[in-house]
């Protein structure tokens, strides 16, 4: 059974295997990974993990970013993906990104991993008083659209955004 855990340096090798499953340089929704992050070296990986773990500390956030909680989706120490909960929206996130971003490595898809992770993140959003929650996905990502709809997502619209054509859903958490 998968679980959400805080990012940890203990799973460096497993995280690298997940990254390689995606492909080097491929964007991983919900991971907080930036192209400039050095995740191959133990030191660089530790710096990145520290940044993720400090995601709710507004004094450490670069300008333009909002506080967020990051988790890895893990089963028996295998990193299956990542999910993040943004604690508020800025203009960009309201247009394109939403409160929650998530991604599941290709070899772990079609096993209910995203459904589990989104449910857990929505429960945390409810605990934090975030209601409703905006979740978006690419217009052509039917698997993600189904996952969001399973959790009660109500489609507001499909629009062209900075991230491409996006489906925007609202989910009540109360």
mmCIF file with all atom_site columns, C-alpha atoms in Angstrom:
data_model
loop_
_atom_site.group_PDB
_atom_site.id
_atom_site.type_symbol
_atom_site.label_atom_id
_atom_site.label_alt_id
_atom_site.label_comp_id
_atom_site.label_asym_id
_atom_site.label_entity_id
_atom_site.label_seq_id
_atom_site.pdbx_PDB_ins_code
_atom_site.Cartn_x
_atom_site.Cartn_y
_atom_site.Cartn_z
_atom_site.occupancy
_atom_site.B_iso_or_equiv
_atom_site.pdbx_formal_charge
_atom_site.auth_seq_id
_atom_site.auth_comp_id
_atom_site.auth_asym_id
_atom_site.auth_atom_id
_atom_site.pdbx_PDB_model_num
ATOM 1   C CA . UNK A 1 1   ? 0.000   0.000  0.000   1.00 0.00 ? 1   UNK A CA 1
ATOM 2   C CA . UNK A 1 2   ? 1.475   3.377  -0.945  1.00 0.00 ? 2   UNK A CA 1
ATOM 3   C CA . UNK A 1 3   ? 1.976   6.154  1.580   1.00 0.00 ? 3   UNK A CA 1
ATOM 4   C CA . UNK A 1 4   ? 2.868   9.833  1.460   1.00 0.00 ? 4   UNK A CA 1
ATOM 5   C CA . UNK A 1 5   ? 6.122   10.707 3.198   1.00 0.00 ? 5   UNK A CA 1
ATOM 6   C CA . UNK A 1 6   ? 8.149   13.881 3.561   1.00 0.00 ? 6   UNK A CA 1
ATOM 7   C CA . UNK A 1 7   ? 11.100  13.997 1.168   1.00 0.00 ? 7   UNK A CA 1
ATOM 8   C CA . UNK A 1 8   ? 14.166  12.324 2.670   1.00 0.00 ? 8   UNK A CA 1
ATOM 9   C CA . UNK A 1 9   ? 17.787  11.820 1.692   1.00 0.00 ? 9   UNK A CA 1
ATOM 10  C CA . UNK A 1 10  ? 17.423  8.172  2.786   1.00 0.00 ? 10  UNK A CA 1
ATOM 11  C CA . UNK A 1 11  ? 15.650  7.435  -0.521  1.00 0.00 ? 11  UNK A CA 1
ATOM 12  C CA . UNK A 1 12  ? 18.214  9.089  -2.801  1.00 0.00 ? 12  UNK A CA 1
ATOM 13  C CA . UNK A 1 13  ? 18.837  5.961  -4.902  1.00 0.00 ? 13  UNK A CA 1
ATOM 14  C CA . UNK A 1 14  ? 15.138  5.170  -5.166  1.00 0.00 ? 14  UNK A CA 1
ATOM 15  C CA . UNK A 1 15  ? 14.348  8.747  -6.161  1.00 0.00 ? 15  UNK A CA 1
ATOM 16  C CA . UNK A 1 16  ? 17.033  8.639  -8.862  1.00 0.00 ? 16  UNK A CA 1
ATOM 17  C CA . UNK A 1 17  ? 15.515  5.394  -10.213 1.00 0.00 ? 17  UNK A CA 1
ATOM 18  C CA . UNK A 1 18  ? 12.119  7.120  -10.374 1.00 0.00 ? 18  UNK A CA 1
ATOM 19  C CA . UNK A 1 19  ? 13.664  10.140 -12.098 1.00 0.00 ? 19  UNK A CA 1
ATOM 20  C CA . UNK A 1 20  ? 15.312  7.864  -14.650 1.00 0.00 ? 20  UNK A CA 1
ATOM 21  C CA . UNK A 1 21  ? 11.956  6.131  -15.229 1.00 0.00 ? 21  UNK A CA 1
ATOM 22  C CA . UNK A 1 22  ? 10.529  9.541  -16.167 1.00 0.00 ? 22  UNK A CA 1
ATOM 23  C CA . UNK A 1 23  ? 13.659  10.406 -18.150 1.00 0.00 ? 23  UNK A CA 1
ATOM 24  C CA . UNK A 1 24  ? 16.361  12.904 -17.237 1.00 0.00 ? 24  UNK A CA 1
ATOM 25  C CA . UNK A 1 25  ? 15.257  16.485 -17.728 1.00 0.00 ? 25  UNK A CA 1
ATOM 26  C CA . UNK A 1 26  ? 11.553  15.590 -17.941 1.00 0.00 ? 26  UNK A CA 1
ATOM 27  C CA . UNK A 1 27  ? 9.251   17.811 -15.857 1.00 0.00 ? 27  UNK A CA 1
ATOM 28  C CA . UNK A 1 28  ? 7.698   15.932 -12.936 1.00 0.00 ? 28  UNK A CA 1
ATOM 29  C CA . UNK A 1 29  ? 4.483   17.583 -11.735 1.00 0.00 ? 29  UNK A CA 1
ATOM 30  C CA . UNK A 1 30  ? 4.287   17.999 -7.975  1.00 0.00 ? 30  UNK A CA 1
ATOM 31  C CA . UNK A 1 31  ? 7.962   17.273 -7.334  1.00 0.00 ? 31  UNK A CA 1
ATOM 32  C CA . UNK A 1 32  ? 9.274   20.797 -6.796  1.00 0.00 ? 32  UNK A CA 1
ATOM 33  C CA . UNK A 1 33  ? 12.214  19.895 -9.026  1.00 0.00 ? 33  UNK A CA 1
ATOM 34  C CA . UNK A 1 34  ? 13.774  22.753 -10.990 1.00 0.00 ? 34  UNK A CA 1
ATOM 35  C CA . UNK A 1 35  ? 16.037  22.250 -14.023 1.00 0.00 ? 35  UNK A CA 1
ATOM 36  C CA . UNK A 1 36  ? 18.956  23.777 -12.099 1.00 0.00 ? 36  UNK A CA 1
ATOM 37  C CA . UNK A 1 37  ? 18.679  21.367 -9.138  1.00 0.00 ? 37  UNK A CA 1
ATOM 38  C CA . UNK A 1 38  ? 21.661  19.022 -8.706  1.00 0.00 ? 38  UNK A CA 1
ATOM 39  C CA . UNK A 1 39  ? 19.981  15.824 -7.546  1.00 0.00 ? 39  UNK A CA 1
ATOM 40  C CA . UNK A 1 40  ? 22.684  13.381 -8.665  1.00 0.00 ? 40  UNK A CA 1
ATOM 41  C CA . UNK A 1 41  ? 25.244  14.211 -5.993  1.00 0.00 ? 41  UNK A CA 1
ATOM 42  C CA . UNK A 1 42  ? 24.432  13.423 -2.350  1.00 0.00 ? 42  UNK A CA 1
ATOM 43  C CA . UNK A 1 43  ? 25.139  17.049 -1.407  1.00 0.00 ? 43  UNK A CA 1
ATOM 44  C CA . UNK A 1 44  ? 22.951  18.514 -4.134  1.00 0.00 ? 44  UNK A CA 1
ATOM 45  C CA . UNK A 1 45  ? 20.171  16.051 -3.365  1.00 0.00 ? 45  UNK A CA 1
ATOM 46  C CA . UNK A 1 46  ? 20.326  16.984 0.337   1.00 0.00 ? 46  UNK A CA 1
ATOM 47  C CA . UNK A 1 47  ? 20.073  20.684 -0.569  1.00 0.00 ? 47  UNK A CA 1
ATOM 48  C CA . UNK A 1 48  ? 17.018  20.011 -2.745  1.00 0.00 ? 48  UNK A CA 1
ATOM 49  C CA . UNK A 1 49  ? 15.351  17.858 -0.061  1.00 0.00 ? 49  UNK A CA 1
ATOM 50  C CA . UNK A 1 50  ? 15.992  20.601 2.510   1.00 0.00 ? 50  UNK A CA 1
ATOM 51  C CA . UNK A 1 51  ? 14.337  23.158 0.218   1.00 0.00 ? 51  UNK A CA 1
ATOM 52  C CA . UNK A 1 52  ? 11.284  20.921 -0.221  1.00 0.00 ? 52  UNK A CA 1
ATOM 53  C CA . UNK A 1 53  ? 10.987  20.272 3.516   1.00 0.00 ? 53  UNK A CA 1
ATOM 54  C CA . UNK A 1 54  ? 11.140  24.029 4.154   1.00 0.00 ? 54  UNK A CA 1
ATOM 55  C CA . UNK A 1 55  ? 8.417   24.722 1.580   1.00 0.00 ? 55  UNK A CA 1
ATOM 56  C CA . UNK A 1 56  ? 6.012   26.195 4.128   1.00 0.00 ? 56  UNK A CA 1
ATOM 57  C CA . UNK A 1 57  ? 8.653   28.591 5.552   1.00 0.00 ? 57  UNK A CA 1
ATOM 58  C CA . UNK A 1 58  ? 7.803   31.828 3.758   1.00 0.00 ? 58  UNK A CA 1
ATOM 59  C CA . UNK A 1 59  ? 11.082  33.441 4.866   1.00 0.00 ? 59  UNK A CA 1
ATOM 60  C CA . UNK A 1 60  ? 12.956  30.903 2.688   1.00 0.00 ? 60  UNK A CA 1
ATOM 61  C CA . UNK A 1 61  ? 10.768  31.102 -0.429  1.00 0.00 ? 61  UNK A CA 1
ATOM 62  C CA . UNK A 1 62  ? 12.024  32.806 -3.578  1.00 0.00 ? 62  UNK A CA 1
ATOM 63  C CA . UNK A 1 63  ? 9.898   35.690 -4.775  1.00 0.00 ? 63  UNK A CA 1
ATOM 64  C CA . UNK A 1 64  ? 6.812   34.564 -6.683  1.00 0.00 ? 64  UNK A CA 1
ATOM 65  C CA . UNK A 1 65  ? 6.489   31.165 -4.982  1.00 0.00 ? 65  UNK A CA 1
ATOM 66  C CA . UNK A 1 66  ? 3.778   30.299 -2.483  1.00 0.00 ? 66  UNK A CA 1
ATOM 67  C CA . UNK A 1 67  ? 4.127   28.064 0.587   1.00 0.00 ? 67  UNK A CA 1
ATOM 68  C CA . UNK A 1 68  ? 3.653   24.394 -0.217  1.00 0.00 ? 68  UNK A CA 1
ATOM 69  C CA . UNK A 1 69  ? 3.882   20.967 1.372   1.00 0.00 ? 69  UNK A CA 1
ATOM 70  C CA . UNK A 1 70  ? 5.710   18.307 -0.647  1.00 0.00 ? 70  UNK A CA 1
ATOM 71  C CA . UNK A 1 71  ? 5.369   14.559 -0.296  1.00 0.00 ? 71  UNK A CA 1
ATOM 72  C CA . UNK A 1 72  ? 6.763   11.578 -2.098  1.00 0.00 ? 72  UNK A CA 1
ATOM 73  C CA . UNK A 1 73  ? 4.452   8.707  -2.909  1.00 0.00 ? 73  UNK A CA 1
ATOM 74  C CA . UNK A 1 74  ? 6.308   5.642  -1.649  1.00 0.00 ? 74  UNK A CA 1
ATOM 75  C CA . UNK A 1 75  ? 5.656   1.925  -1.389  1.00 0.00 ? 75  UNK A CA 1
ATOM 76  C CA . UNK A 1 76  ? 8.210   -0.257 0.446   1.00 0.00 ? 76  UNK A CA 1
ATOM 77  C CA . UNK A 1 77  ? 10.941  2.392  -0.043  1.00 0.00 ? 77  UNK A CA 1
ATOM 78  C CA . UNK A 1 78  ? 10.242  2.654  -3.791  1.00 0.00 ? 78  UNK A CA 1
ATOM 79  C CA . UNK A 1 79  ? 9.486   6.212  -4.888  1.00 0.00 ? 79  UNK A CA 1
ATOM 80  C CA . UNK A 1 80  ? 6.397   6.054  -7.113  1.00 0.00 ? 80  UNK A CA 1
ATOM 81  C CA . UNK A 1 81  ? 5.840   9.773  -7.583  1.00 0.00 ? 81  UNK A CA 1
ATOM 82  C CA . UNK A 1 82  ? 5.327   13.095 -5.867  1.00 0.00 ? 82  UNK A CA 1
ATOM 83  C CA . UNK A 1 83  ? 2.490   15.382 -4.873  1.00 0.00 ? 83  UNK A CA 1
ATOM 84  C CA . UNK A 1 84  ? 2.415   18.916 -3.526  1.00 0.00 ? 84  UNK A CA 1
ATOM 85  C CA . UNK A 1 85  ? -0.221  21.033 -1.831  1.00 0.00 ? 85  UNK A CA 1
ATOM 86  C CA . UNK A 1 86  ? 0.109   24.770 -2.337  1.00 0.00 ? 86  UNK A CA 1
ATOM 87  C CA . UNK A 1 87  ? -1.311  26.534 0.675   1.00 0.00 ? 87  UNK A CA 1
ATOM 88  C CA . UNK A 1 88  ? -2.601  29.490 -1.326  1.00 0.00 ? 88  UNK A CA 1
ATOM 89  C CA . UNK A 1 89  ? -2.844  30.575 -4.941  1.00 0.00 ? 89  UNK A CA 1
ATOM 90  C CA . UNK A 1 90  ? -1.138  33.443 -6.720  1.00 0.00 ? 90  UNK A CA 1
ATOM 91  C CA . UNK A 1 91  ? -2.428  34.748 -10.062 1.00 0.00 ? 91  UNK A CA 1
ATOM 92  C CA . UNK A 1 92  ? -0.440  32.195 -12.074 1.00 0.00 ? 92  UNK A CA 1
ATOM 93  C CA . UNK A 1 93  ? -1.620  29.236 -9.980  1.00 0.00 ? 93  UNK A CA 1
ATOM 94  C CA . UNK A 1 94  ? -5.208  30.431 -10.190 1.00 0.00 ? 94  UNK A CA 1
ATOM 95  C CA . UNK A 1 95  ? -4.943  30.493 -13.981 1.00 0.00 ? 95  UNK A CA 1
ATOM 96  C CA . UNK A 1 96  ? -2.856  27.399 -14.584 1.00 0.00 ? 96  UNK A CA 1
ATOM 97  C CA . UNK A 1 97  ? -1.411  25.368 -11.710 1.00 0.00 ? 97  UNK A CA 1
ATOM 98  C CA . UNK A 1 98  ? -3.938  25.036 -8.914  1.00 0.00 ? 98  UNK A CA 1
ATOM 99  C CA . UNK A 1 99  ? -3.472  23.996 -5.289  1.00 0.00 ? 99  UNK A CA 1
ATOM 100 C CA . UNK A 1 100 ? -2.311  20.447 -5.975  1.00 0.00 ? 100 UNK A CA 1
ATOM 101 C CA . UNK A 1 101 ? 0.218   19.108 -8.440  1.00 0.00 ? 101 UNK A CA 1
ATOM 102 C CA . UNK A 1 102 ? 1.118   15.446 -8.755  1.00 0.00 ? 102 UNK A CA 1
ATOM 103 C CA . UNK A 1 103 ? 2.934   13.007 -10.948 1.00 0.00 ? 103 UNK A CA 1
ATOM 104 C CA . UNK A 1 104 ? 3.383   9.230  -10.962 1.00 0.00 ? 104 UNK A CA 1
ATOM 105 C CA . UNK A 1 105 ? 6.393   7.583  -12.580 1.00 0.00 ? 105 UNK A CA 1
ATOM 106 C CA . UNK A 1 106 ? 5.510   5.730  -15.794 1.00 0.00 ? 106 UNK A CA 1
ATOM 107 C CA . UNK A 1 107 ? 6.102   2.220  -14.401 1.00 0.00 ? 107 UNK A CA 1
ATOM 108 C CA . UNK A 1 108 ? 3.716   2.859  -11.454 1.00 0.00 ? 108 UNK A CA 1
ATOM 109 C CA . UNK A 1 109 ? 0.752   4.163  -13.441 1.00 0.00 ? 109 UNK A CA 1
ATOM 110 C CA . UNK A 1 110 ? -2.642  2.457  -13.764 1.00 0.00 ? 110 UNK A CA 1
ATOM 111 C CA . UNK A 1 111 ? -2.397  1.049  -10.223 1.00 0.00 ? 111 UNK A CA 1
ATOM 112 C CA . UNK A 1 112 ? -4.447  3.648  -8.312  1.00 0.00 ? 112 UNK A CA 1
ATOM 113 C CA . UNK A 1 113 ? -1.368  5.508  -7.048  1.00 0.00 ? 113 UNK A CA 1
ATOM 114 C CA . UNK A 1 114 ? -2.556  8.947  -8.203  1.00 0.00 ? 114 UNK A CA 1
ATOM 115 C CA . UNK A 1 115 ? -6.061  8.315  -6.834  1.00 0.00 ? 115 UNK A CA 1
ATOM 116 C CA . UNK A 1 116 ? -4.594  7.426  -3.429  1.00 0.00 ? 116 UNK A CA 1
ATOM 117 C CA . UNK A 1 117 ? -2.220  10.411 -3.376  1.00 0.00 ? 117 UNK A CA 1
ATOM 118 C CA . UNK A 1 118 ? -4.824  12.962 -4.461  1.00 0.00 ? 118 UNK A CA 1
ATOM 119 C CA . UNK A 1 119 ? -7.210  11.696 -1.782  1.00 0.00 ? 119 UNK A CA 1
ATOM 120 C CA . UNK A 1 120 ? -4.533  12.053 0.893   1.00 0.00 ? 120 UNK A CA 1
ATOM 121 C CA . UNK A 1 121 ? -3.596  15.568 -0.268  1.00 0.00 ? 121 UNK A CA 1
ATOM 122 C CA . UNK A 1 122 ? -7.262  16.603 -0.305  1.00 0.00 ? 122 UNK A CA 1
ATOM 123 C CA . UNK A 1 123 ? -7.623  15.357 3.280   1.00 0.00 ? 123 UNK A CA 1
ATOM 124 C CA . UNK A 1 124 ? -4.640  17.518 4.273   1.00 0.00 ? 124 UNK A CA 1
ATOM 125 C CA . UNK A 1 125 ? -6.159  20.493 2.438   1.00 0.00 ? 125 UNK A CA 1
ATOM 126 C CA . UNK A 1 126 ? -9.357  19.991 4.461   1.00 0.00 ? 126 UNK A CA 1
ATOM 127 C CA . UNK A 1 127 ? -7.338  19.844 7.719   1.00 0.00 ? 127 UNK A CA 1
ATOM 128 C CA . UNK A 1 128 ? -5.738  23.149 6.755   1.00 0.00 ? 128 UNK A CA 1
ATOM 129 C CA . UNK A 1 129 ? -9.081  24.766 5.898   1.00 0.00 ? 129 UNK A CA 1
ATOM 130 C CA . UNK A 1 130 ? -8.469  24.998 2.146   1.00 0.00 ? 130 UNK A CA 1
ATOM 131 C CA . UNK A 1 131 ? -11.878 24.747 0.484   1.00 0.00 ? 131 UNK A CA 1
ATOM 132 C CA . UNK A 1 132 ? -12.485 24.511 -2.371  1.00 0.00 ? 132 UNK A CA 1
ATOM 133 C CA . UNK A 1 133 ? -9.280  23.175 -3.926  1.00 0.00 ? 133 UNK A CA 1
ATOM 134 C CA . UNK A 1 134 ? -8.307  23.900 -7.531  1.00 0.00 ? 134 UNK A CA 1
ATOM 135 C CA . UNK A 1 135 ? -6.718  20.957 -9.378  1.00 0.00 ? 135 UNK A CA 1
ATOM 136 C CA . UNK A 1 136 ? -5.693  21.226 -13.012 1.00 0.00 ? 136 UNK A CA 1
ATOM 137 C CA . UNK A 1 137 ? -4.424  18.819 -15.632 1.00 0.00 ? 137 UNK A CA 1
ATOM 138 C CA . UNK A 1 138 ? -3.462  18.923 -19.278 1.00 0.00 ? 138 UNK A CA 1
ATOM 139 C CA . UNK A 1 139 ? -6.538  18.762 -21.478 1.00 0.00 ? 139 UNK A CA 1
ATOM 140 C CA . UNK A 1 140 ? -5.301  15.572 -23.129 1.00 0.00 ? 140 UNK A CA 1
ATOM 141 C CA . UNK A 1 141 ? -4.471  13.788 -19.830 1.00 0.00 ? 141 UNK A CA 1
ATOM 142 C CA . UNK A 1 142 ? -7.609  11.675 -19.559 1.00 0.00 ? 142 UNK A CA 1
ATOM 143 C CA . UNK A 1 143 ? -6.175  9.518  -16.753 1.00 0.00 ? 143 UNK A CA 1
ATOM 144 C CA . UNK A 1 144 ? -5.584  12.563 -14.546 1.00 0.00 ? 144 UNK A CA 1
ATOM 145 C CA . UNK A 1 145 ? -9.005  14.000 -15.438 1.00 0.00 ? 145 UNK A CA 1
ATOM 146 C CA . UNK A 1 146 ? -10.627 10.725 -14.321 1.00 0.00 ? 146 UNK A CA 1
ATOM 147 C CA . UNK A 1 147 ? -8.614  10.759 -11.088 1.00 0.00 ? 147 UNK A CA 1
ATOM 148 C CA . UNK A 1 148 ? -9.749  14.306 -10.315 1.00 0.00 ? 148 UNK A CA 1
ATOM 149 C CA . UNK A 1 149 ? -13.372 13.493 -11.204 1.00 0.00 ? 149 UNK A CA 1
ATOM 150 C CA . UNK A 1 150 ? -13.284 10.405 -8.912  1.00 0.00 ? 150 UNK A CA 1
ATOM 151 C CA . UNK A 1 151 ? -12.586 12.806 -6.064  1.00 0.00 ? 151 UNK A CA 1
ATOM 152 C CA . UNK A 1 152 ? -15.561 15.009 -6.908  1.00 0.00 ? 152 UNK A CA 1
ATOM 153 C CA . UNK A 1 153 ? -13.799 17.440 -9.220  1.00 0.00 ? 153 UNK A CA 1
ATOM 154 C CA . UNK A 1 154 ? -16.231 19.758 -10.984 1.00 0.00 ? 154 UNK A CA 1
ATOM 155 C CA . UNK A 1 155 ? -14.910 21.035 -14.307 1.00 0.00 ? 155 UNK A CA 1
ATOM 156 C CA . UNK A 1 156 ? -14.979 24.829 -14.386 1.00 0.00 ? 156 UNK A CA 1
ATOM 157 C CA . UNK A 1 157 ? -13.460 25.213 -17.836 1.00 0.00 ? 157 UNK A CA 1
ATOM 158 C CA . UNK A 1 158 ? -10.800 24.219 -20.334 1.00 0.00 ? 158 UNK A CA 1
ATOM 159 C CA . UNK A 1 159 ? -8.491  27.066 -21.239 1.00 0.00 ? 159 UNK A CA 1
ATOM 160 C CA . UNK A 1 160 ? -5.198  27.944 -22.829 1.00 0.00 ? 160 UNK A CA 1
ATOM 161 C CA . UNK A 1 161 ? -2.631  28.796 -20.137 1.00 0.00 ? 161 UNK A CA 1
ATOM 162 C CA . UNK A 1 162 ? 1.089   29.335 -19.796 1.00 0.00 ? 162 UNK A CA 1
ATOM 163 C CA . UNK A 1 163 ? 1.311   25.561 -19.278 1.00 0.00 ? 163 UNK A CA 1
ATOM 164 C CA . UNK A 1 164 ? -0.718  24.696 -22.380 1.00 0.00 ? 164 UNK A CA 1
ATOM 165 C CA . UNK A 1 165 ? -4.377  23.744 -22.716 1.00 0.00 ? 165 UNK A CA 1
ATOM 166 C CA . UNK A 1 166 ? -5.587  22.930 -19.186 1.00 0.00 ? 166 UNK A CA 1
ATOM 167 C CA . UNK A 1 167 ? -8.678  21.466 -17.576 1.00 0.00 ? 167 UNK A CA 1
ATOM 168 C CA . UNK A 1 168 ? -9.531  23.312 -14.332 1.00 0.00 ? 168 UNK A CA 1
ATOM 169 C CA . UNK A 1 169 ? -11.476 21.480 -11.630 1.00 0.00 ? 169 UNK A CA 1
ATOM 170 C CA . UNK A 1 170 ? -12.735 22.569 -8.218  1.00 0.00 ? 170 UNK A CA 1
ATOM 171 C CA . UNK A 1 171 ? -13.067 20.010 -5.418  1.00 0.00 ? 171 UNK A CA 1
ATOM 172 C CA . UNK A 1 172 ? -14.911 20.666 -2.151  1.00 0.00 ? 172 UNK A CA 1
ATOM 173 C CA . UNK A 1 173 ? -13.030 19.433 0.905   1.00 0.00 ? 173 UNK A CA 1
ATOM 174 C CA . UNK A 1 174 ? -15.777 19.996 3.482   1.00 0.00 ? 174 UNK A CA 1
#
